[in-house]
Amino acid sequence: MGGKVQTKKAGLYDGFEGYRTPSDRDLKRVLTRGLVALDANVLLNLYRYTSSTRADLFGVLARLGDRLWIPHQALVEFWRNRDSTIRDPRTTGEKAIVDLETKWNESLAVIRTWSNRIALSEVITTELGNMLDDAFVAVSKRIKDVMDKESSELSRVTHEDPVLGGLESIIEGRRGEPFPPGLHQKLVQEALSRIEKQVPPGYKDKGKSNSGGDDRATGDFILWEQVLREAATRKTDVLFVTGDVKEDWWRKEHGEARGPRLELVQEMKDRTGQGLLMLRPESLLVHAKKLLAVDVSDASVEDVNRVGAYLSREAREEWSAEDMEDQDDFLTGPDERYLLDKLPEGRSGNYLDIVSDMASLVKEAPDLDSYLDAFQKRFPSITLRTVARRRMRVLVSLGLAHIQGGQVGLTPLGERFVEERSLSILQQSVLRRVAGAAEIAELVQSTRPADVRSRLSNEPPAGLSVTQALLVLRWLVQLEIVHAG
């Protein structure tokens, strides 16, 4: 008689592998014998790091040798976003200067309100204003100097680009190939189906465009499929390194990322028989220093952490905007009225022309992502996607457009406005829909022009901040609803 067949008894983690926190031994095993796959953001962030941090990360990637692997989709997204990432120092610097201007105006309003209350002489008031002017001008100039220096260190010319120079030899022979066209299209359809069912990864990109060969909506799944197939070929565990913090990649407990989504761990096990670990770029540096004896400075870890924290805040702002996409309206003012935002060209443009251009773009771009592409092309000073989202919502506040299911469309009022390009339509819409507009218009009519701004700074309409009240006043003046000194 044959001996009894020995069967492995199920243990505590069998079927629950996703809950297990990887040990140093697990990480060292996958770093030295596994597959280390990089997301596009790991490569793009090289443009956001200091030169010394880039050198340290290059050292880690080189130390991984043939265990390092770059999915083809990661390279697609790297090249697609390289130019805008290189512009990031200038973009964020310009945004900082614009934000400073807002604080500058608020500070001047505080001084003016205080001086009016105590009947301060105009000489002293002007002196204080000049001191503020000098300080803000000096800070803005310094930001511009730093911005110019940071921008000059990176080149759009490929053979002069230090990031491409460092990556070229490291990635050679360690990158994936694209799927054949037929298979690719089949996987795109599978990705779209998974997005609708909220199967990770990638469903948080639901509102993004996916046409004309553009994988913005389905790119995460295409990349994930490439990682799965490479793991099956190599028959080894996978460490996926990504700066993405979205919940369709990470299992989160009380807001803290604890590991890959359980569904991803299970899919990796079912498809390949292998395990899945995930790290953020800063954690890769820490563990490589500790487990691979790679020289990584503490300053580099701090630099990578800094960039990660900044991008996480940007992502949260973008998700907040996406969460509102399925609402025709966003009622954020008192008594179901709407808040305004700045227009793309700020104080310098003609408000009727700007709003008309914004509304006209809706006719040509039915989905939100395409509209934002057209919006940023029309208003090139708006380089941040999150800012473009906020600016375009002026159309919703004014009742000219609605956003639903990732689609943007004109309302009947919006269609009429585009057809007639009528100032009176804008005037009536602002007074009827915008929080504080009617109250501020009435205040202007009953108050000396010189006192209007100080009154708003001291007592803005209910539910409005001082900044929002002054912004509404600017709209009223620009649209010729009121005349204020």
XYZ file of C-alpha atoms in Angstrom:
485
model
C 0.000 0.000 0.000
C 1.192 3.478 -0.803
C 1.844 5.999 1.916
C -0.659 8.668 2.815
C -0.657 11.776 0.700
C 0.516 14.678 2.797
C -1.550 17.826 2.385
C -0.412 21.222 3.558
C -2.498 22.473 6.422
C -3.920 25.954 5.985
C -2.238 28.558 8.133
C -3.232 31.892 9.585
C -2.374 33.893 6.442
C -3.535 31.429 3.768
C -6.220 33.241 1.813
C -5.445 36.424 3.768
C -1.966 37.204 2.409
C -2.883 40.827 1.747
C -3.121 41.534 5.475
C 0.439 40.404 6.170
C 2.981 43.172 6.730
C 6.184 42.344 4.810
C 9.260 41.806 6.954
C 12.794 42.943 6.135
C 13.455 39.364 5.058
C 10.532 39.494 2.593
C 11.700 42.801 1.167
C 15.322 41.691 0.851
C 14.208 38.541 -0.956
C 12.202 40.450 -3.568
C 14.894 43.140 -3.919
C 17.594 40.541 -4.565
C 15.684 37.736 -6.318
C 12.293 39.133 -7.367
C 10.835 41.543 -9.894
C 10.934 45.263 -9.051
C 8.503 47.125 -11.334
C 8.347 50.927 -11.454
C 5.335 53.133 -12.112
C 5.672 56.159 -14.430
C 5.492 58.605 -11.514
C 8.731 57.171 -10.055
C 10.521 58.179 -13.250
C 8.767 61.542 -13.587
C 9.550 62.495 -10.002
C 13.245 62.469 -10.904
C 12.550 65.892 -12.443
C 11.229 67.142 -9.096
C 14.170 65.997 -6.971
C 17.446 67.753 -6.265
C 20.451 66.592 -8.281
C 21.883 64.737 -5.253
C 18.585 62.915 -4.660
C 18.472 61.927 -8.338
C 21.980 60.521 -8.035
C 21.008 58.457 -4.984
C 17.910 57.039 -6.715
C 19.940 56.256 -9.838
C 22.343 54.353 -7.566
C 19.502 52.294 -6.106
C 18.040 51.493 -9.536
C 21.448 50.481 -10.882
C 22.019 48.228 -7.856
C 18.809 46.319 -8.665
C 20.301 45.186 -11.966
C 18.148 42.803 -14.005
C 15.562 42.613 -11.244
C 14.495 46.119 -12.285
C 11.742 46.227 -14.903
C 9.798 49.112 -16.462
C 6.354 48.241 -17.887
C 5.808 49.621 -21.385
C 2.750 51.564 -20.181
C 4.943 53.326 -17.605
C 7.163 54.548 -20.443
C 4.109 55.682 -22.430
C 2.993 57.812 -19.499
C 6.539 59.016 -18.786
C 7.007 60.424 -22.295
C 3.456 61.790 -22.398
C 3.972 63.795 -19.195
C 7.670 64.627 -19.387
C 7.296 68.149 -20.817
C 4.644 69.238 -18.314
C 6.716 67.822 -15.438
C 9.790 69.748 -16.586
C 7.636 72.895 -16.503
C 6.553 72.118 -12.936
C 9.075 74.406 -11.142
C 7.882 77.342 -13.248
C 4.229 76.347 -12.932
C 4.282 76.044 -9.147
C 6.328 79.239 -8.860
C 3.781 81.155 -10.913
C 0.976 79.756 -8.771
C 2.829 80.808 -5.606
C 3.150 84.363 -6.943
C -0.574 84.475 -7.798
C -1.466 83.195 -4.311
C 0.850 85.791 -2.795
C -0.955 88.513 -4.727
C -4.223 87.422 -3.101
C -2.675 87.623 0.367
C -1.119 90.950 -0.570
C -4.527 92.409 -1.402
C -6.027 90.937 1.762
C -3.238 92.471 3.854
C -3.740 95.893 2.284
C -7.479 95.618 3.010
C -6.730 94.819 6.681
C -4.541 97.910 6.972
C -7.138 100.091 5.248
C -9.925 98.817 7.554
C -7.823 99.424 10.663
C -6.767 102.897 9.532
C -10.395 103.871 8.866
C -11.472 102.673 12.301
C -8.955 104.826 14.131
C -8.945 107.701 11.614
C -5.272 107.122 10.850
C -3.691 109.745 8.655
C -3.378 108.983 4.978
C 0.386 109.512 5.216
C 0.834 106.665 7.731
C -1.643 104.437 5.910
C 0.257 104.936 2.663
C 3.558 104.295 4.442
C 2.298 100.968 5.802
C 0.963 100.012 2.377
C 4.308 100.818 0.784
C 6.111 98.641 3.340
C 3.829 95.755 2.443
C 4.326 96.417 -1.257
C 8.107 96.335 -0.875
C 7.987 93.056 1.077
C 5.662 91.272 -1.330
C 7.552 92.523 -4.394
C 10.854 91.306 -2.899
C 9.450 87.868 -2.075
C 7.825 87.512 -5.502
C 11.091 88.459 -7.197
C 13.008 85.920 -5.122
C 10.512 83.190 -6.042
C 10.927 84.092 -9.710
C 14.726 83.911 -9.410
C 14.546 80.447 -7.823
C 11.969 79.376 -10.401
C 14.229 80.454 -13.268
C 17.231 78.654 -11.760
C 15.338 75.394 -11.189
C 13.877 75.498 -14.694
C 17.257 76.136 -16.311
C 18.757 72.972 -14.774
C 16.400 70.758 -16.787
C 16.297 70.705 -20.555
C 13.560 69.697 -22.984
C 16.364 68.834 -25.413
C 16.763 65.101 -24.856
C 20.545 64.858 -25.241
C 21.019 67.637 -22.649
C 18.574 66.191 -20.120
C 20.333 64.796 -16.997
C 17.333 62.630 -16.115
C 17.268 60.908 -19.496
C 21.040 60.582 -19.379
C 20.841 58.776 -16.047
C 17.914 56.556 -17.015
C 19.098 55.451 -20.443
C 21.768 52.968 -19.361
C 19.774 51.776 -16.336
C 16.611 50.960 -18.323
C 18.284 49.442 -21.393
C 17.216 45.792 -21.653
C 14.957 46.141 -18.603
C 11.750 47.438 -20.162
C 8.587 45.755 -21.345
C 7.131 45.716 -24.838
C 3.654 46.900 -25.922
C 0.811 44.464 -26.391
C -0.084 43.639 -30.011
C -2.849 46.005 -31.243
C -5.608 43.375 -31.165
C -4.784 42.251 -27.619
C -4.359 45.837 -26.503
C -7.840 46.780 -27.699
C -9.318 43.703 -26.010
C -7.649 44.688 -22.721
C -8.923 48.261 -23.065
C -12.470 46.922 -23.203
C -11.796 44.724 -20.181
C -10.392 47.755 -18.355
C -13.499 49.820 -19.103
C -15.679 47.011 -17.765
C -13.605 46.799 -14.580
C -13.801 50.564 -14.135
C -17.599 50.435 -14.218
C -17.556 47.655 -11.604
C -14.918 49.515 -9.524
C -12.471 46.607 -9.742
C -8.930 47.839 -8.943
C -6.668 49.190 -10.205
C -7.686 52.212 -12.262
C -11.321 52.900 -11.440
C -10.392 56.252 -9.884
C -9.430 57.367 -13.410
C -12.991 56.889 -14.660
C -13.427 60.524 -15.755
C -10.286 60.618 -17.893
C -10.271 60.480 -21.689
C -9.707 57.132 -23.404
C -9.933 57.829 -27.125
C -7.639 57.990 -30.121
C -5.160 55.531 -28.586
C -4.976 57.576 -25.381
C -4.869 55.235 -22.356
C -5.494 57.872 -19.689
C -8.580 56.115 -18.300
C -7.393 52.529 -18.762
C -3.639 53.023 -18.391
C -3.426 51.705 -14.819
C -5.041 48.402 -15.782
C -2.861 48.050 -18.908
C 0.229 48.575 -16.734
C -1.082 46.111 -14.131
C -1.709 43.483 -16.816
C 1.852 43.919 -18.068
C 3.192 43.410 -14.530
C 1.058 40.277 -14.063
C 2.323 38.718 -17.287
C 5.955 39.519 -16.519
C 5.593 37.975 -13.036
C 4.071 34.833 -14.576
C 6.987 34.598 -17.030
C 9.674 35.068 -14.383
C 7.821 33.018 -11.732
C 8.867 35.382 -8.988
C 7.347 37.691 -6.396
C 6.768 41.327 -7.386
C 7.627 44.620 -5.698
C 5.662 47.412 -7.372
C 7.027 50.896 -6.611
C 4.588 53.759 -7.161
C 4.021 57.309 -6.002
C 0.302 56.891 -6.680
C -1.687 57.183 -3.446
C -5.182 56.462 -4.775
C -7.404 53.939 -3.059
C -7.636 51.787 -6.179
C -4.014 50.736 -5.557
C -3.692 50.810 -1.770
C -5.588 49.190 1.098
C -6.169 51.995 3.561
C -7.027 51.853 7.242
C -8.099 55.137 8.839
C -6.568 56.990 5.891
C -3.195 55.220 6.157
C -1.914 53.051 3.298
C -1.210 49.631 4.802
C -0.367 47.670 1.670
C -1.684 46.768 -1.781
C -5.413 46.308 -2.249
C -6.479 42.809 -1.179
C -7.979 42.253 -4.639
C -4.600 42.936 -6.259
C -2.772 40.538 -3.947
C -5.339 37.840 -4.727
C -5.247 38.465 -8.482
C -1.452 38.223 -8.469
C -1.665 34.920 -6.573
C -4.435 33.503 -8.794
C -2.794 34.515 -12.087
C 0.869 33.847 -11.287
C 1.121 31.990 -7.996
C 3.378 34.796 -6.742
C 3.220 37.404 -4.002
C 2.771 41.162 -4.362
C 4.466 43.858 -2.300
C 4.178 47.617 -2.841
C 6.352 50.530 -1.745
C 6.368 54.263 -2.263
C 9.610 55.802 -3.665
C 10.787 57.114 -0.283
C 10.351 53.650 1.255
C 12.364 52.105 -1.582
C 15.282 54.411 -0.727
C 15.062 53.572 2.979
C 14.933 49.805 2.433
C 17.612 49.819 -0.269
C 19.958 51.654 2.086
C 19.215 49.196 4.862
C 18.990 45.894 2.964
C 21.215 46.391 -0.094
C 23.914 48.563 1.497
C 23.384 51.313 -1.068
C 24.643 54.768 -0.093
C 21.538 56.938 0.331
C 21.628 60.203 2.267
C 18.965 61.167 4.802
C 18.533 64.410 2.830
C 17.517 62.380 -0.233
C 14.871 60.503 1.744
C 13.539 63.826 3.039
C 13.515 65.252 -0.504
C 11.540 62.280 -1.862
C 9.150 62.563 1.101
C 8.664 66.276 0.343
C 7.749 65.625 -3.275
C 5.450 62.761 -2.299
C 3.590 64.906 0.235
C 3.143 67.732 -2.290
C 1.815 65.424 -5.002
C -0.523 63.729 -2.509
C -2.096 67.110 -1.695
C -2.468 67.863 -5.411
C -4.080 64.476 -5.964
C -6.552 64.996 -3.119
C -7.635 68.314 -4.678
C -8.144 66.611 -8.032
C -10.167 63.764 -6.510
C -12.341 66.273 -4.696
C -13.099 67.876 -8.051
C -13.782 64.471 -9.590
C -16.124 63.573 -6.738
C -18.289 66.552 -7.787
C -18.396 65.567 -11.469
C -21.652 63.644 -11.103
C -23.413 66.689 -9.684
C -25.090 69.131 -12.034
C -24.525 71.837 -9.425
C -22.337 72.378 -6.416
C -24.233 74.472 -3.895
C -21.606 75.932 -1.628
C -22.963 79.395 -0.920
C -25.668 80.423 1.541
C -29.316 79.860 0.591
C -28.430 77.493 -2.278
C -26.394 80.051 -4.163
C -23.053 79.587 -5.821
C -19.469 80.644 -5.221
C -17.343 82.186 -7.962
C -13.725 81.612 -8.835
C -11.183 83.723 -10.655
C -11.239 83.727 -14.428
C -8.264 82.327 -16.368
C -6.940 85.739 -17.376
C -7.686 87.346 -14.008
C -8.018 91.108 -13.874
C -6.444 91.732 -17.257
C -9.083 90.221 -19.537
C -12.547 91.195 -20.640
C -14.922 89.082 -18.542
C -17.581 88.810 -21.252
C -15.022 87.581 -23.792
C -13.408 85.118 -21.384
C -16.666 83.529 -20.217
C -17.871 83.392 -23.804
C -14.702 81.565 -24.872
C -15.030 79.149 -21.946
C -18.643 78.384 -22.818
C -17.921 78.008 -26.542
C -15.363 75.286 -25.781
C -18.126 73.137 -24.279
C -19.708 72.686 -27.719
C -16.489 71.146 -29.055
C -15.548 68.878 -26.137
C -18.364 66.773 -24.674
C -16.292 64.903 -22.055
C -14.696 66.734 -19.146
C -11.127 65.614 -19.781
C -11.258 66.755 -23.418
C -12.793 70.040 -22.306
C -9.930 70.610 -19.856
C -7.414 69.869 -22.632
C -9.088 72.509 -24.816
C -9.354 74.900 -21.851
C -5.635 74.714 -21.068
C -4.778 75.134 -24.739
C -6.953 78.261 -24.925
C -5.604 79.617 -21.607
C -1.965 78.424 -21.523
C -1.234 80.264 -18.265
C -3.390 77.657 -16.474
C -0.900 74.799 -16.358
C -2.231 72.899 -13.331
C -5.134 70.566 -14.066
C -6.663 71.170 -10.640
C -6.685 74.933 -11.258
C -8.307 74.413 -14.662
C -11.058 72.364 -13.008
C -11.763 75.131 -10.505
C -11.731 77.903 -13.089
C -14.099 76.143 -15.496
C -16.666 75.599 -12.723
C -17.507 79.286 -13.075
C -19.734 78.065 -15.936
C -21.640 75.861 -13.465
C -21.959 78.697 -10.952
C -23.406 80.939 -13.644
C -25.842 78.268 -14.847
C -24.246 78.070 -18.307
C -23.005 74.481 -18.097
C -23.517 71.283 -16.141
C -21.212 68.339 -15.393
C -22.567 64.827 -15.087
C -21.038 61.388 -15.469
C -17.739 62.823 -16.677
C -19.516 64.791 -19.406
C -19.791 68.565 -19.657
C -22.650 70.191 -21.532
C -24.310 73.545 -22.070
C -27.556 74.349 -20.310
C -30.321 76.025 -22.357
C -29.151 79.340 -20.866
C -25.585 78.474 -21.891
C -26.666 77.729 -25.463
C -28.425 81.064 -25.621
C -25.394 82.854 -24.195
C -23.030 81.261 -26.729
C -25.413 82.237 -29.520
C -25.983 85.843 -28.404
C -22.725 86.579 -26.505
C -24.888 88.801 -24.305
C -23.556 90.854 -21.406
C -27.060 91.126 -19.933
C -27.290 87.336 -19.594
C -24.124 87.336 -17.515
C -25.276 90.274 -15.438
C -28.631 88.667 -14.614
C -27.019 85.292 -13.916
C -24.503 86.753 -11.464
C -27.155 88.685 -9.545
C -29.564 85.753 -9.485
C -27.178 82.848 -8.754
C -23.973 84.056 -7.097
C -23.767 84.154 -3.314
C -23.469 87.728 -2.036
C -23.770 89.375 -5.466
C -27.115 91.118 -4.874
C -26.090 92.184 -1.360
C -22.776 93.622 -2.556
C -24.452 95.420 -5.462
C -26.865 97.023 -2.997
C -23.977 97.973 -0.686
C -22.167 99.712 -3.557
C -25.268 101.768 -4.339
C -25.607 102.965 -0.733
C -21.934 103.446 0.207
C -19.245 105.931 -0.722
C -16.959 104.322 -3.349
C -13.892 104.842 -1.159
C -15.510 102.859 1.687
C -16.853 99.849 -0.225
C -13.782 97.624 0.062
C -13.219 98.401 3.722
C -16.882 97.609 4.466
C -16.575 94.268 2.717
C -13.312 93.526 4.515
C -14.912 94.320 7.851
C -18.338 92.742 7.292
C -18.575 90.470 4.220
C -22.033 89.047 3.373
C -23.089 86.000 5.394
C -21.314 82.832 4.309
C -18.572 84.610 2.335
C -14.935 85.142 3.223
C -13.365 88.541 2.691
C -11.482 87.178 -0.328
C -14.665 85.800 -1.880
C -16.569 89.046 -1.220
C -13.855 91.130 -2.922
C -13.820 88.672 -5.830
C -17.586 89.072 -6.295
C -17.138 92.849 -6.210
C -14.547 92.569 -8.968
C -16.999 90.549 -11.077
C -19.730 93.144 -10.521
C -17.432 95.946 -11.633
C -16.010 94.062 -14.635
C -19.500 93.168 -15.848
C -20.602 96.805 -15.434
C -23.271 95.892 -12.881
C -21.855 98.466 -10.464
C -19.261 101.208 -10.546
C -16.907 101.320 -7.569
C -14.008 103.589 -6.868
